Amino acid sequence: MTRIAMNGLGRIGKLALRRMIDEGLGPQIVLLNDAAGDAEQHALLMEFDSVHGRWPVPVAADGDALMLDGHRIPLTHERTIDALPLEDVDLVIDATGVFKTSGALVPYFEAGVQKVVVSAPVKDEGALNLVYGINHALYDGSQRIVTAASCTTNCLAPVVKVIHEGLGIRHGSITTIHDVTNTQTIVDRPAKDMRRARSALANLIPTTTGSATAITLIYPELKGRLNGHAVRVPLLNASLTDCVFEVERPTTVDEVNALLKAAAEGPLAGILGYEERPLVSTDYRGDPRSGIVDAGSTMVVNGTQVKIYAWYDNEWGYACRLVDIARMVAGRMA
């Protein structure tokens, strides 16, 4: 049995932990770590969530541990990897958002850990960036560092796959209309990024996204041909990716939607969704799929410019893919 540790119990780490317990992986989780909060605080935040509601699983603090669905899992509060008690850990899911280079992750391996799955892109050559359902077959068991890319990249990649394989993408631009995260500010205060310094509650905030360029880690042939921005909006959950592509040959709205629907009902079922009803962001809260095409919003301009909207739960959907990858890696270690 592969022994798993979770480092980081923020938004993604907590939801990934819920997913793992729901999927029966509790006995394999041998360590939790988060630098902030004690066991009582984390127990409350595991059970109650402002976005995703109450988790219908028994949760309690037990000294320096969490009791989750009957499983007692030790909880530590270390800020550095080398301080973690990792001698009985085979695989770490790093959801800290802090250690985002291969070099920064080396202390895990020095402590005896065999594999690390990271909840953020690692863009140097020492890591394999995966979008589960798209290129996860690239994992052959030899790579020590595997990432689940980002939430927006997971939404974007299935759409890119379908359009690139079906119509050919010449170039494109992406705008993610993204909910607030803890990297933003509740009320105005000085910060390095002066747009993110402004209140997340009161503003639409243009900012950067690495998703359009990160997609070239999945599709190297598109390097230099995709770019994008983000607009942070004052909502808690469920985001929208606006994809605009110039394609290789003339097409129609009907053809574009037919390609996307066929993929969603076939090879990408459970990863890509296709929705014809006039839904809004709240309707996608808690959706485990990576992205859901808003069919009624598809546009084609002058035959070759294609516009597609794809919804995604940027927390739960991504946490589900992170767990998919961790399960895959753990399965190859057993």
Short mmCIF file of C-alpha atoms in Angstrom, two decimals:
data_model
loop_
_atom_site.label_atom_id
_atom_site.label_comp_id
_atom_site.label_asym_id
_atom_site.label_seq_id
_atom_site.Cartn_x
_atom_site.Cartn_y
_atom_site.Cartn_z
CA MET A 1 0.00 0.00 0.00
CA THR A 2 1.40 3.37 -1.04
CA ARG A 3 1.65 5.70 1.97
CA ILE A 4 0.54 9.25 1.16
CA ALA A 5 1.15 12.61 2.85
CA MET A 6 -0.70 15.84 2.11
CA ASN A 7 1.33 19.01 2.56
CA GLY A 8 -0.93 22.08 2.50
CA LEU A 9 -4.56 22.24 3.63
CA GLY A 10 -5.65 25.38 1.84
CA ARG A 11 -8.50 25.52 -0.65
CA ILE A 12 -7.17 22.79 -2.97
CA GLY A 13 -5.51 20.62 -0.34
CA LYS A 14 -8.64 20.46 1.80
CA LEU A 15 -10.93 19.62 -1.11
CA ALA A 16 -8.48 17.04 -2.46
CA LEU A 17 -8.44 15.46 1.01
CA ARG A 18 -12.24 15.33 1.01
CA ARG A 19 -12.14 13.65 -2.39
CA MET A 20 -9.55 11.10 -1.26
CA ILE A 21 -11.57 10.14 1.80
CA ASP A 22 -14.73 9.91 -0.32
CA GLU A 23 -12.91 7.56 -2.71
CA GLY A 24 -11.73 5.24 0.05
CA LEU A 25 -8.10 6.34 0.19
CA GLY A 26 -8.23 7.17 3.91
CA PRO A 27 -6.12 4.19 5.05
CA GLN A 28 -3.30 5.28 2.73
CA ILE A 29 -3.06 8.83 4.13
CA VAL A 30 -0.46 8.76 6.89
CA LEU A 31 0.40 12.44 7.39
CA LEU A 32 -1.14 15.89 7.01
CA ASN A 33 0.78 19.14 7.28
CA ASP A 34 -0.25 22.77 7.25
CA ALA A 35 1.76 25.64 8.67
CA ALA A 36 -1.34 27.49 9.87
CA GLY A 37 -4.07 26.40 12.25
CA ASP A 38 -4.38 23.66 14.86
CA ALA A 39 -6.30 20.39 14.66
CA GLU A 40 -9.52 21.90 16.04
CA GLN A 41 -9.48 24.64 13.40
CA HIS A 42 -8.74 22.25 10.55
CA ALA A 43 -11.45 19.85 11.70
CA LEU A 44 -14.02 22.63 11.56
CA LEU A 45 -12.81 23.80 8.14
CA MET A 46 -12.83 20.24 6.80
CA GLU A 47 -16.46 19.74 7.81
CA PHE A 48 -17.85 23.19 6.99
CA ASP A 49 -17.03 25.14 3.83
CA SER A 50 -18.42 28.49 2.70
CA VAL A 51 -18.43 27.40 -0.95
CA HIS A 52 -18.98 23.65 -1.00
CA GLY A 53 -21.10 23.25 2.11
CA ARG A 54 -21.01 20.71 4.90
CA TRP A 55 -19.12 17.48 4.28
CA PRO A 56 -21.33 14.55 5.33
CA VAL A 57 -18.44 12.61 6.84
CA PRO A 58 -17.53 12.26 10.54
CA VAL A 59 -14.76 14.78 11.34
CA ALA A 60 -13.06 15.50 14.67
CA ALA A 61 -9.80 16.69 16.16
CA ASP A 62 -7.92 14.09 18.21
CA GLY A 63 -4.93 15.73 19.84
CA ASP A 64 -2.41 16.45 17.10
CA ALA A 65 -4.43 14.53 14.52
CA LEU A 66 -7.61 14.64 12.49
CA MET A 67 -10.20 11.88 12.62
CA LEU A 68 -11.70 11.67 9.14
CA ASP A 69 -14.36 9.03 8.56
CA GLY A 70 -12.81 6.89 11.28
CA HIS A 71 -9.22 7.30 10.11
CA ARG A 72 -6.78 8.98 12.51
CA ILE A 73 -4.26 11.01 10.52
CA PRO A 74 -1.42 12.89 12.29
CA LEU A 75 -1.30 16.64 11.64
CA THR A 76 1.92 18.66 11.79
CA HIS A 77 2.54 22.38 11.35
CA GLU A 78 5.93 22.68 9.63
CA ARG A 79 6.92 25.44 7.21
CA THR A 80 9.86 23.65 5.59
CA ILE A 81 10.01 20.28 3.90
CA ASP A 82 13.09 19.13 5.79
CA ALA A 83 11.22 19.49 9.10
CA LEU A 84 8.48 17.04 8.09
CA PRO A 85 8.46 13.46 9.50
CA LEU A 86 8.54 11.73 6.13
CA GLU A 87 10.33 8.49 6.96
CA ASP A 88 7.14 6.45 6.49
CA VAL A 89 5.85 8.33 3.41
CA ASP A 90 6.09 7.10 -0.18
CA LEU A 91 4.18 9.84 -2.02
CA VAL A 92 3.56 13.48 -1.13
CA ILE A 93 0.80 15.64 -2.56
CA ASP A 94 2.21 19.15 -2.29
CA ALA A 95 -0.68 21.61 -2.23
CA THR A 96 1.19 24.41 -0.48
CA GLY A 97 1.53 26.58 -3.58
CA VAL A 98 5.02 27.43 -2.28
CA PHE A 99 7.41 24.87 -3.75
CA LYS A 100 7.08 25.35 -7.50
CA THR A 101 10.50 24.38 -8.87
CA SER A 102 12.18 21.01 -9.05
CA GLY A 103 14.99 22.32 -6.88
CA ALA A 104 12.61 23.44 -4.15
CA LEU A 105 11.13 19.92 -4.03
CA VAL A 106 14.46 18.10 -3.61
CA PRO A 107 14.19 17.90 0.22
CA TYR A 108 11.28 15.50 -0.18
CA PHE A 109 13.52 13.00 -1.94
CA GLU A 110 16.36 13.56 0.51
CA ALA A 111 13.90 12.50 3.23
CA GLY A 112 13.12 9.25 1.41
CA VAL A 113 9.92 10.16 -0.45
CA GLN A 114 9.72 8.46 -3.84
CA LYS A 115 7.16 10.62 -5.70
CA VAL A 116 5.73 14.13 -5.41
CA VAL A 117 2.49 15.31 -7.03
CA VAL A 118 2.23 19.12 -7.11
CA SER A 119 -0.95 21.20 -7.30
CA ALA A 120 0.65 23.83 -9.54
CA PRO A 121 2.70 23.87 -12.74
CA VAL A 122 6.44 23.27 -12.39
CA LYS A 123 7.95 24.67 -15.55
CA ASP A 124 11.51 23.34 -15.43
CA GLU A 125 12.71 20.12 -16.99
CA GLY A 126 12.66 18.14 -13.77
CA ALA A 127 8.87 17.81 -13.70
CA LEU A 128 6.15 16.23 -15.83
CA ASN A 129 3.13 18.52 -16.15
CA LEU A 130 -0.04 16.54 -16.74
CA VAL A 131 -3.65 17.33 -17.53
CA TYR A 132 -5.51 14.20 -16.52
CA GLY A 133 -7.60 12.88 -19.39
CA ILE A 134 -5.43 14.62 -21.97
CA ASN A 135 -1.79 13.62 -21.61
CA HIS A 136 -1.63 11.58 -18.41
CA ALA A 137 -0.43 8.56 -20.41
CA LEU A 138 2.97 10.28 -20.60
CA TYR A 139 3.56 9.17 -17.03
CA ASP A 140 5.56 5.95 -17.22
CA GLY A 141 6.49 5.50 -13.58
CA SER A 142 10.00 6.90 -13.90
CA GLN A 143 9.25 10.58 -13.23
CA ARG A 144 9.69 11.69 -9.62
CA ILE A 145 7.83 15.02 -9.87
CA VAL A 146 4.41 15.13 -11.50
CA THR A 147 2.09 18.13 -11.53
CA ALA A 148 -1.62 18.60 -12.16
CA ALA A 149 -0.92 21.86 -14.03
CA SER A 150 -3.48 24.53 -13.01
CA CYS A 151 -7.26 24.73 -12.75
CA THR A 152 -7.55 26.91 -15.85
CA THR A 153 -5.13 24.76 -17.85
CA ASN A 154 -7.28 21.73 -16.99
CA CYS A 155 -10.35 23.58 -18.30
CA LEU A 156 -8.59 24.80 -21.41
CA ALA A 157 -6.70 21.67 -22.46
CA PRO A 158 -9.72 19.53 -23.45
CA VAL A 159 -11.09 22.36 -25.60
CA VAL A 160 -7.70 22.88 -27.23
CA LYS A 161 -7.41 19.14 -27.88
CA VAL A 162 -10.76 18.94 -29.65
CA ILE A 163 -10.33 22.08 -31.74
CA HIS A 164 -6.68 21.50 -32.59
CA GLU A 165 -7.26 17.90 -33.65
CA GLY A 166 -10.51 18.66 -35.45
CA LEU A 167 -9.84 22.01 -37.09
CA GLY A 168 -6.21 22.94 -36.45
CA ILE A 169 -5.33 25.96 -34.31
CA ARG A 170 -3.22 28.62 -36.00
CA HIS A 171 -3.15 30.94 -32.98
CA GLY A 172 -5.44 32.12 -30.22
CA SER A 173 -6.06 34.11 -27.07
CA ILE A 174 -7.60 33.10 -23.77
CA THR A 175 -9.38 35.13 -21.11
CA THR A 176 -10.24 33.40 -17.87
CA ILE A 177 -13.00 35.09 -15.90
CA HIS A 178 -11.80 33.79 -12.56
CA ASP A 179 -13.18 33.89 -9.05
CA VAL A 180 -11.25 35.37 -6.15
CA THR A 181 -8.45 33.46 -4.44
CA ASN A 182 -6.36 33.96 -1.33
CA THR A 183 -3.67 35.70 -3.39
CA GLN A 184 -5.93 38.76 -3.46
CA THR A 185 -6.87 41.45 -0.95
CA ILE A 186 -10.20 41.86 0.82
CA VAL A 187 -9.80 45.64 1.12
CA ASP A 188 -7.24 47.91 -0.56
CA ARG A 189 -3.68 47.70 0.72
CA PRO A 190 -0.18 48.15 -0.77
CA ALA A 191 1.11 45.19 -2.75
CA LYS A 192 3.63 44.40 -5.47
CA ASP A 193 0.84 43.92 -8.02
CA MET A 194 -1.19 47.10 -7.62
CA ARG A 195 -4.23 45.64 -9.33
CA ARG A 196 -4.28 42.70 -6.93
CA ALA A 197 -3.76 45.26 -4.18
CA ARG A 198 -7.31 46.47 -4.73
CA SER A 199 -10.34 45.03 -3.01
CA ALA A 200 -11.38 41.65 -4.42
CA LEU A 201 -14.89 42.31 -3.13
CA ALA A 202 -15.48 45.49 -5.10
CA ASN A 203 -13.64 45.20 -8.40
CA LEU A 204 -13.18 43.38 -11.67
CA ILE A 205 -9.40 43.01 -11.71
CA PRO A 206 -7.40 42.38 -14.89
CA THR A 207 -4.35 40.28 -14.11
CA THR A 208 -2.13 37.57 -15.52
CA THR A 209 -2.72 33.89 -16.16
CA GLY A 210 -0.16 31.31 -17.08
CA SER A 211 -2.75 28.93 -18.51
CA ALA A 212 -2.40 29.91 -22.16
CA THR A 213 1.36 29.53 -22.13
CA ALA A 214 1.22 26.49 -19.81
CA ILE A 215 -0.90 24.72 -22.40
CA THR A 216 2.20 24.64 -24.59
CA LEU A 217 3.73 22.27 -22.03
CA ILE A 218 0.94 19.92 -23.10
CA TYR A 219 0.98 20.89 -26.80
CA PRO A 220 4.55 22.02 -27.63
CA GLU A 221 3.62 22.69 -31.26
CA LEU A 222 1.46 25.60 -30.08
CA LYS A 223 4.34 27.39 -28.35
CA GLY A 224 4.23 31.10 -29.19
CA ARG A 225 0.75 30.80 -30.70
CA LEU A 226 -1.43 31.11 -27.57
CA ASN A 227 -1.53 33.80 -24.92
CA GLY A 228 -4.02 35.14 -22.44
CA HIS A 229 -5.15 37.25 -19.52
CA ALA A 230 -7.35 36.79 -16.47
CA VAL A 231 -10.07 38.95 -14.99
CA ARG A 232 -10.66 38.30 -11.30
CA VAL A 233 -14.31 38.78 -10.36
CA PRO A 234 -15.95 39.13 -6.91
CA LEU A 235 -17.48 35.65 -6.80
CA LEU A 236 -16.43 32.72 -4.63
CA ASN A 237 -16.57 29.85 -7.09
CA ALA A 238 -17.15 28.63 -10.66
CA SER A 239 -15.13 30.37 -13.33
CA LEU A 240 -15.36 30.75 -17.11
CA THR A 241 -12.70 30.46 -19.81
CA ASP A 242 -13.23 32.48 -22.99
CA CYS A 243 -11.30 30.83 -25.81
CA VAL A 244 -10.74 32.51 -29.17
CA PHE A 245 -8.93 30.54 -31.89
CA GLU A 246 -8.06 31.19 -35.51
CA VAL A 247 -8.38 27.77 -37.11
CA GLU A 248 -6.83 26.26 -40.21
CA ARG A 249 -9.98 25.79 -42.26
CA PRO A 250 -13.48 27.28 -42.49
CA THR A 251 -16.01 25.88 -40.05
CA THR A 252 -19.46 26.56 -38.59
CA VAL A 253 -20.99 26.78 -35.13
CA ASP A 254 -22.74 23.48 -35.73
CA GLU A 255 -19.50 21.72 -36.63
CA VAL A 256 -17.61 23.17 -33.67
CA ASN A 257 -20.33 22.14 -31.24
CA ALA A 258 -20.63 18.72 -32.82
CA LEU A 259 -16.91 18.12 -32.31
CA LEU A 260 -17.09 19.23 -28.69
CA LYS A 261 -20.25 17.24 -27.95
CA ALA A 262 -18.82 14.06 -29.48
CA ALA A 263 -15.69 14.38 -27.35
CA ALA A 264 -17.68 15.09 -24.18
CA GLU A 265 -19.87 12.05 -24.73
CA GLY A 266 -17.00 9.86 -25.91
CA PRO A 267 -13.26 9.87 -25.21
CA LEU A 268 -13.35 12.87 -22.86
CA ALA A 269 -16.43 11.85 -20.86
CA GLY A 270 -15.98 12.89 -17.25
CA ILE A 271 -13.31 15.42 -18.22
CA LEU A 272 -15.08 17.66 -20.73
CA GLY A 273 -18.76 18.51 -20.44
CA TYR A 274 -21.19 19.90 -23.01
CA GLU A 275 -24.20 21.93 -21.93
CA GLU A 276 -26.99 23.34 -24.11
CA ARG A 277 -29.16 24.72 -21.30
CA PRO A 278 -28.78 28.44 -20.42
CA LEU A 279 -26.98 27.91 -17.12
CA VAL A 280 -24.95 30.36 -15.02
CA SER A 281 -21.87 30.10 -12.81
CA THR A 282 -23.65 28.89 -9.65
CA ASP A 283 -24.92 25.86 -11.56
CA TYR A 284 -21.36 24.57 -11.95
CA ARG A 285 -20.41 24.72 -8.28
CA GLY A 286 -19.34 21.24 -7.25
CA ASP A 287 -19.00 19.97 -10.83
CA PRO A 288 -16.14 17.43 -10.95
CA ARG A 289 -15.43 17.86 -14.67
CA SER A 290 -12.44 19.89 -15.83
CA GLY A 291 -14.46 22.11 -18.15
CA ILE A 292 -18.00 22.32 -19.50
CA VAL A 293 -18.69 23.89 -22.90
CA ASP A 294 -21.47 26.49 -22.96
CA ALA A 295 -22.85 25.42 -26.33
CA GLY A 296 -25.17 28.39 -26.78
CA SER A 297 -22.25 30.81 -26.62
CA THR A 298 -20.17 29.24 -29.40
CA MET A 299 -19.45 31.68 -32.22
CA VAL A 300 -17.71 31.52 -35.58
CA VAL A 301 -16.68 34.78 -37.27
CA ASN A 302 -15.72 34.90 -40.93
CA GLY A 303 -15.40 31.14 -41.12
CA THR A 304 -12.14 30.68 -39.24
CA GLN A 305 -12.34 32.61 -35.96
CA VAL A 306 -13.87 30.38 -33.29
CA LYS A 307 -15.05 31.54 -29.86
CA ILE A 308 -15.90 29.02 -27.13
CA TYR A 309 -16.96 29.46 -23.50
CA ALA A 310 -16.05 26.72 -21.02
CA TRP A 311 -17.22 26.75 -17.40
CA TYR A 312 -15.32 25.13 -14.54
CA ASP A 313 -15.40 24.80 -10.79
CA ASN A 314 -11.88 26.09 -10.27
CA GLU A 315 -11.66 24.44 -6.84
CA TRP A 316 -13.52 21.12 -6.86
CA GLY A 317 -12.92 20.24 -10.50
CA TYR A 318 -9.19 20.82 -10.11
CA ALA A 319 -9.04 18.96 -6.79
CA CYS A 320 -10.64 15.96 -8.50
CA ARG A 321 -7.98 15.94 -11.22
CA LEU A 322 -5.22 16.29 -8.63
CA VAL A 323 -6.54 13.19 -6.89
CA ASP A 324 -6.85 11.35 -10.22
CA ILE A 325 -3.16 11.95 -10.86
CA ALA A 326 -2.14 11.03 -7.31
CA ARG A 327 -4.14 7.80 -7.55
CA MET A 328 -2.48 7.00 -10.90
CA VAL A 329 1.02 7.60 -9.52
CA ALA A 330 0.29 5.65 -6.33
CA GLY A 331 -1.11 2.79 -8.38
CA ARG A 332 2.14 2.46 -10.30
CA MET A 333 4.06 2.28 -7.00
CA ALA A 334 2.01 -0.49 -5.42
#
